[in-house]
Structures are given as structure tokens and as C-alpha cells.
PDB file of C-alpha atoms in Angstrom:
ATOM      1  CA  UNK A   1       8.738  21.057 -15.149  1.00 86.00           C
ATOM      2  CA  UNK A   2       5.434  19.201 -15.095  1.00 89.00           C
ATOM      3  CA  UNK A   3       2.931  19.473 -12.215  1.00 91.00           C
ATOM      4  CA  UNK A   4       1.957  16.086 -10.778  1.00 90.00           C
ATOM      5  CA  UNK A   5      -0.707  15.151  -8.217  1.00 87.00           C
ATOM      6  CA  UNK A   6       1.367  14.046  -5.172  1.00 89.00           C
ATOM      7  CA  UNK A   7      -1.267  11.906  -3.414  1.00 88.00           C
ATOM      8  CA  UNK A   8       0.033   8.613  -1.983  1.00 90.00           C
ATOM      9  CA  UNK A   9       3.536   8.911  -3.466  1.00 93.00           C
ATOM     10  CA  UNK A  10       5.169   7.989  -0.145  1.00 93.00           C
ATOM     11  CA  UNK A  11       2.895   4.988   0.309  1.00 92.00           C
ATOM     12  CA  UNK A  12       3.479   3.703  -3.211  1.00 93.00           C
ATOM     13  CA  UNK A  13       7.205   4.255  -2.814  1.00 94.00           C
ATOM     14  CA  UNK A  14       7.200   2.405   0.515  1.00 93.00           C
ATOM     15  CA  UNK A  15       5.395  -0.664  -0.799  1.00 92.00           C
ATOM     16  CA  UNK A  16       6.837  -0.911  -4.312  1.00 92.00           C
ATOM     17  CA  UNK A  17      10.296   0.640  -4.559  1.00 94.00           C
ATOM     18  CA  UNK A  18      11.959   1.211  -1.184  1.00 93.00           C
ATOM     19  CA  UNK A  19      13.020  -2.368  -0.507  1.00 90.00           C
ATOM     20  CA  UNK A  20      13.547  -3.292  -4.171  1.00 92.00           C
ATOM     21  CA  UNK A  21      16.090  -0.529  -4.802  1.00 95.00           C
ATOM     22  CA  UNK A  22      17.405  -0.125  -1.240  1.00 95.00           C
ATOM     23  CA  UNK A  23      16.529   3.573  -1.033  1.00 96.00           C
ATOM     24  CA  UNK A  24      14.934   5.725   1.637  1.00 96.00           C
ATOM     25  CA  UNK A  25      11.233   6.562   1.593  1.00 94.00           C
ATOM     26  CA  UNK A  26      11.739  10.104   0.260  1.00 96.00           C
ATOM     27  CA  UNK A  27      13.713   8.901  -2.755  1.00 97.00           C
ATOM     28  CA  UNK A  28      11.078   6.236  -3.424  1.00 96.00           C
ATOM     29  CA  UNK A  29       8.359   8.921  -3.327  1.00 96.00           C
ATOM     30  CA  UNK A  30      10.385  11.020  -5.778  1.00 96.00           C
ATOM     31  CA  UNK A  31      10.623   7.988  -8.071  1.00 96.00           C
ATOM     32  CA  UNK A  32       6.824   7.618  -7.984  1.00 95.00           C
ATOM     33  CA  UNK A  33       6.410  11.336  -8.708  1.00 95.00           C
ATOM     34  CA  UNK A  34       8.737  11.061 -11.701  1.00 95.00           C
ATOM     35  CA  UNK A  35       6.887   7.997 -13.000  1.00 94.00           C
ATOM     36  CA  UNK A  36       3.606   9.922 -12.769  1.00 92.00           C
ATOM     37  CA  UNK A  37       5.107  12.834 -14.691  1.00 94.00           C
ATOM     38  CA  UNK A  38       6.105  10.429 -17.464  1.00 94.00           C
ATOM     39  CA  UNK A  39       2.558   9.026 -17.509  1.00 91.00           C
ATOM     40  CA  UNK A  40       2.862   5.598 -15.863  1.00 90.00           C
ATOM     41  CA  UNK A  41       0.098   4.067 -13.731  1.00 86.00           C
ATOM     42  CA  UNK A  42       1.044   2.350 -10.488  1.00 87.00           C
ATOM     43  CA  UNK A  43      -0.374  -1.134 -10.765  1.00 88.00           C
ATOM     44  CA  UNK A  44      -0.746  -3.724  -8.035  1.00 90.00           C
ATOM     45  CA  UNK A  45       1.820  -6.373  -8.971  1.00 89.00           C
ATOM     46  CA  UNK A  46       2.062 -10.000  -7.919  1.00 91.00           C
ATOM     47  CA  UNK A  47       5.116  -9.058  -5.876  1.00 91.00           C
ATOM     48  CA  UNK A  48       3.102  -6.481  -3.936  1.00 90.00           C
ATOM     49  CA  UNK A  49       0.293  -8.983  -3.354  1.00 91.00           C
ATOM     50  CA  UNK A  50       2.882 -11.414  -1.953  1.00 92.00           C
ATOM     51  CA  UNK A  51       4.210  -8.708   0.417  1.00 89.00           C
ATOM     52  CA  UNK A  52       0.695  -8.033   1.688  1.00 89.00           C
ATOM     53  CA  UNK A  53       0.141 -11.754   2.226  1.00 90.00           C
ATOM     54  CA  UNK A  54       3.441 -11.986   4.146  1.00 89.00           C
ATOM     55  CA  UNK A  55       2.385  -9.114   6.434  1.00 86.00           C
ATOM     56  CA  UNK A  56      -0.966 -10.831   6.997  1.00 86.00           C
ATOM     57  CA  UNK A  57       0.694 -14.128   7.919  1.00 86.00           C
ATOM     58  CA  UNK A  58       3.173 -12.377  10.212  1.00 82.00           C
ATOM     59  CA  UNK A  59       0.349 -10.631  12.057  1.00 80.00           C
ATOM     60  CA  UNK A  60      -1.601 -13.894  12.344  1.00 78.00           C
ATOM     61  CA  UNK A  61       1.423 -15.607  13.923  1.00 74.00           C
ATOM     62  CA  UNK A  62       1.750 -12.782  16.456  1.00 66.00           C
ATOM     63  CA  UNK A  63      -1.862 -13.237  17.537  1.00 58.00           C
ATOM     64  CA  UNK A  64      -1.199 -16.730  18.779  1.00 60.00           C
ATOM     65  CA  UNK A  65       2.204 -16.071  20.347  1.00 57.00           C
ATOM     66  CA  UNK A  66       1.916 -12.723  22.147  1.00 53.00           C
ATOM     67  CA  UNK A  67      -1.050 -11.790  24.310  1.00 54.00           C
ATOM     68  CA  UNK A  68      -1.960  -8.136  24.710  1.00 57.00           C
ATOM     69  CA  UNK A  69      -3.645  -5.230  23.008  1.00 57.00           C
ATOM     70  CA  UNK A  70      -2.083  -3.927  19.809  1.00 56.00           C
ATOM     71  CA  UNK A  71      -0.002  -7.018  19.143  1.00 62.00           C
ATOM     72  CA  UNK A  72      -0.845  -9.012  16.081  1.00 66.00           C
ATOM     73  CA  UNK A  73      -4.083  -8.994  14.140  1.00 72.00           C
ATOM     74  CA  UNK A  74      -6.571  -6.555  15.640  1.00 76.00           C
ATOM     75  CA  UNK A  75     -10.133  -5.988  14.434  1.00 80.00           C
ATOM     76  CA  UNK A  76      -9.036  -2.797  12.696  1.00 81.00           C
ATOM     77  CA  UNK A  77      -6.329  -4.635  10.766  1.00 83.00           C
ATOM     78  CA  UNK A  78      -8.745  -7.440   9.853  1.00 85.00           C
ATOM     79  CA  UNK A  79     -11.098  -4.835   8.369  1.00 87.00           C
ATOM     80  CA  UNK A  80      -8.186  -3.358   6.405  1.00 87.00           C
ATOM     81  CA  UNK A  81      -7.324  -6.747   4.922  1.00 88.00           C
ATOM     82  CA  UNK A  82     -10.970  -7.348   3.998  1.00 89.00           C
ATOM     83  CA  UNK A  83     -11.205  -3.958   2.252  1.00 88.00           C
ATOM     84  CA  UNK A  84      -7.887  -4.561   0.480  1.00 88.00           C
ATOM     85  CA  UNK A  85      -9.021  -7.918  -0.874  1.00 88.00           C
ATOM     86  CA  UNK A  86     -12.085  -6.249  -2.395  1.00 87.00           C
ATOM     87  CA  UNK A  87     -10.197  -3.277  -3.859  1.00 88.00           C
ATOM     88  CA  UNK A  88      -7.048  -4.985  -5.193  1.00 88.00           C
ATOM     89  CA  UNK A  89      -8.991  -7.073  -7.695  1.00 86.00           C
ATOM     90  CA  UNK A  90     -10.403  -3.983  -9.476  1.00 87.00           C
ATOM     91  CA  UNK A  91      -7.518  -1.522  -8.977  1.00 87.00           C
ATOM     92  CA  UNK A  92      -5.499  -2.179 -12.136  1.00 86.00           C
ATOM     93  CA  UNK A  93      -8.489  -1.602 -14.403  1.00 86.00           C
ATOM     94  CA  UNK A  94      -9.222   1.894 -13.049  1.00 86.00           C
ATOM     95  CA  UNK A  95      -8.188   5.149 -14.673  1.00 85.00           C
ATOM     96  CA  UNK A  96      -5.147   6.886 -13.227  1.00 81.00           C
ATOM     97  CA  UNK A  97      -7.294   9.520 -11.469  1.00 82.00           C
ATOM     98  CA  UNK A  98      -9.364   6.825  -9.743  1.00 83.00           C
ATOM     99  CA  UNK A  99      -6.205   4.930  -8.779  1.00 82.00           C
ATOM    100  CA  UNK A 100      -4.879   8.063  -7.073  1.00 78.00           C
ATOM    101  CA  UNK A 101      -8.113   9.142  -5.347  1.00 78.00           C
ATOM    102  CA  UNK A 102      -8.389   9.254  -1.556  1.00 73.00           C
ATOM    103  CA  UNK A 103     -10.204   5.977  -0.807  1.00 77.00           C
ATOM    104  CA  UNK A 104      -8.187   3.724  -3.068  1.00 82.00           C
ATOM    105  CA  UNK A 105      -5.950   0.776  -2.305  1.00 86.00           C
ATOM    106  CA  UNK A 106      -3.069   3.119  -1.470  1.00 87.00           C
ATOM    107  CA  UNK A 107      -4.921   4.724   1.439  1.00 86.00           C
ATOM    108  CA  UNK A 108      -5.589   1.298   2.948  1.00 87.00           C
ATOM    109  CA  UNK A 109      -1.991   0.196   2.348  1.00 88.00           C
ATOM    110  CA  UNK A 110      -0.796   3.310   4.191  1.00 88.00           C
ATOM    111  CA  UNK A 111      -2.989   2.419   7.173  1.00 85.00           C
ATOM    112  CA  UNK A 112      -1.714  -1.165   7.054  1.00 84.00           C
ATOM    113  CA  UNK A 113       1.922  -0.029   7.000  1.00 83.00           C
ATOM    114  CA  UNK A 114       1.347   2.250   9.984  1.00 82.00           C
ATOM    115  CA  UNK A 115      -0.497  -0.401  12.003  1.00 76.00           C
ATOM    116  CA  UNK A 116       1.998  -3.195  11.318  1.00 69.00           C
ATOM    117  CA  UNK A 117       5.137  -1.365  12.447  1.00 64.00           C
TER     118      UNK A 117
END
């Protein structure tokens, strides 16, 4: 048994492994936990960047088609995308501890996932 810091395992599992392997969020989080125990870093891949871009485009389309509060790209979501663009470019070069810290890319991706449901 090896203790592992569990921060953001559900978020990483949601964005990187849930759809790829067709598993539920809890199994994806367990996969991330196991990868951390082995010593892997969770990098931002091109595939993940494409998913984020697809969410952004989907929200932009909703802005023009559906009027109303909370539908499409809100100011809060725009700020999230701006922060993500700044953080994603430096994320892969950080140490594992800095990648897992509270105000990293994964925190913003969690907020994006919750706001885009």
C-alpha cells in the first residue's frame, strides 16, 4: 500500500479517462490514483486540449441560439477559459506537486465541467 495525494483525481479521471475507456467517474479516479502511486504525472495532452476547445465552441453556439441566463457562454465561463489558456501552456513543465496543487489547471477544469453540464 502506498499513500497518494488524492487531490483532483475525479477531475483528471473525468477529462482524461472516463470517455476513453468507457468507465464511470469513480473507476477513472481510481485509475488516476493508481497512476500517481506508480509515479506518473498527469500531462495536458493534445486530445484534452481538443476536448476543451470543443466545449468552448459548443458553449459559443449556445450563446447565439438560446436566450436566457445560464445558457451558453457566461462571463464566469469566459474567465475560466482565459485562465485555462494561460495555465495550460506551462502545466506540463511543472513538478508533480505543483501540478496537483489547488489552483492548477485541474481546479479550473473541474469548474468548467460543472458549469457546462
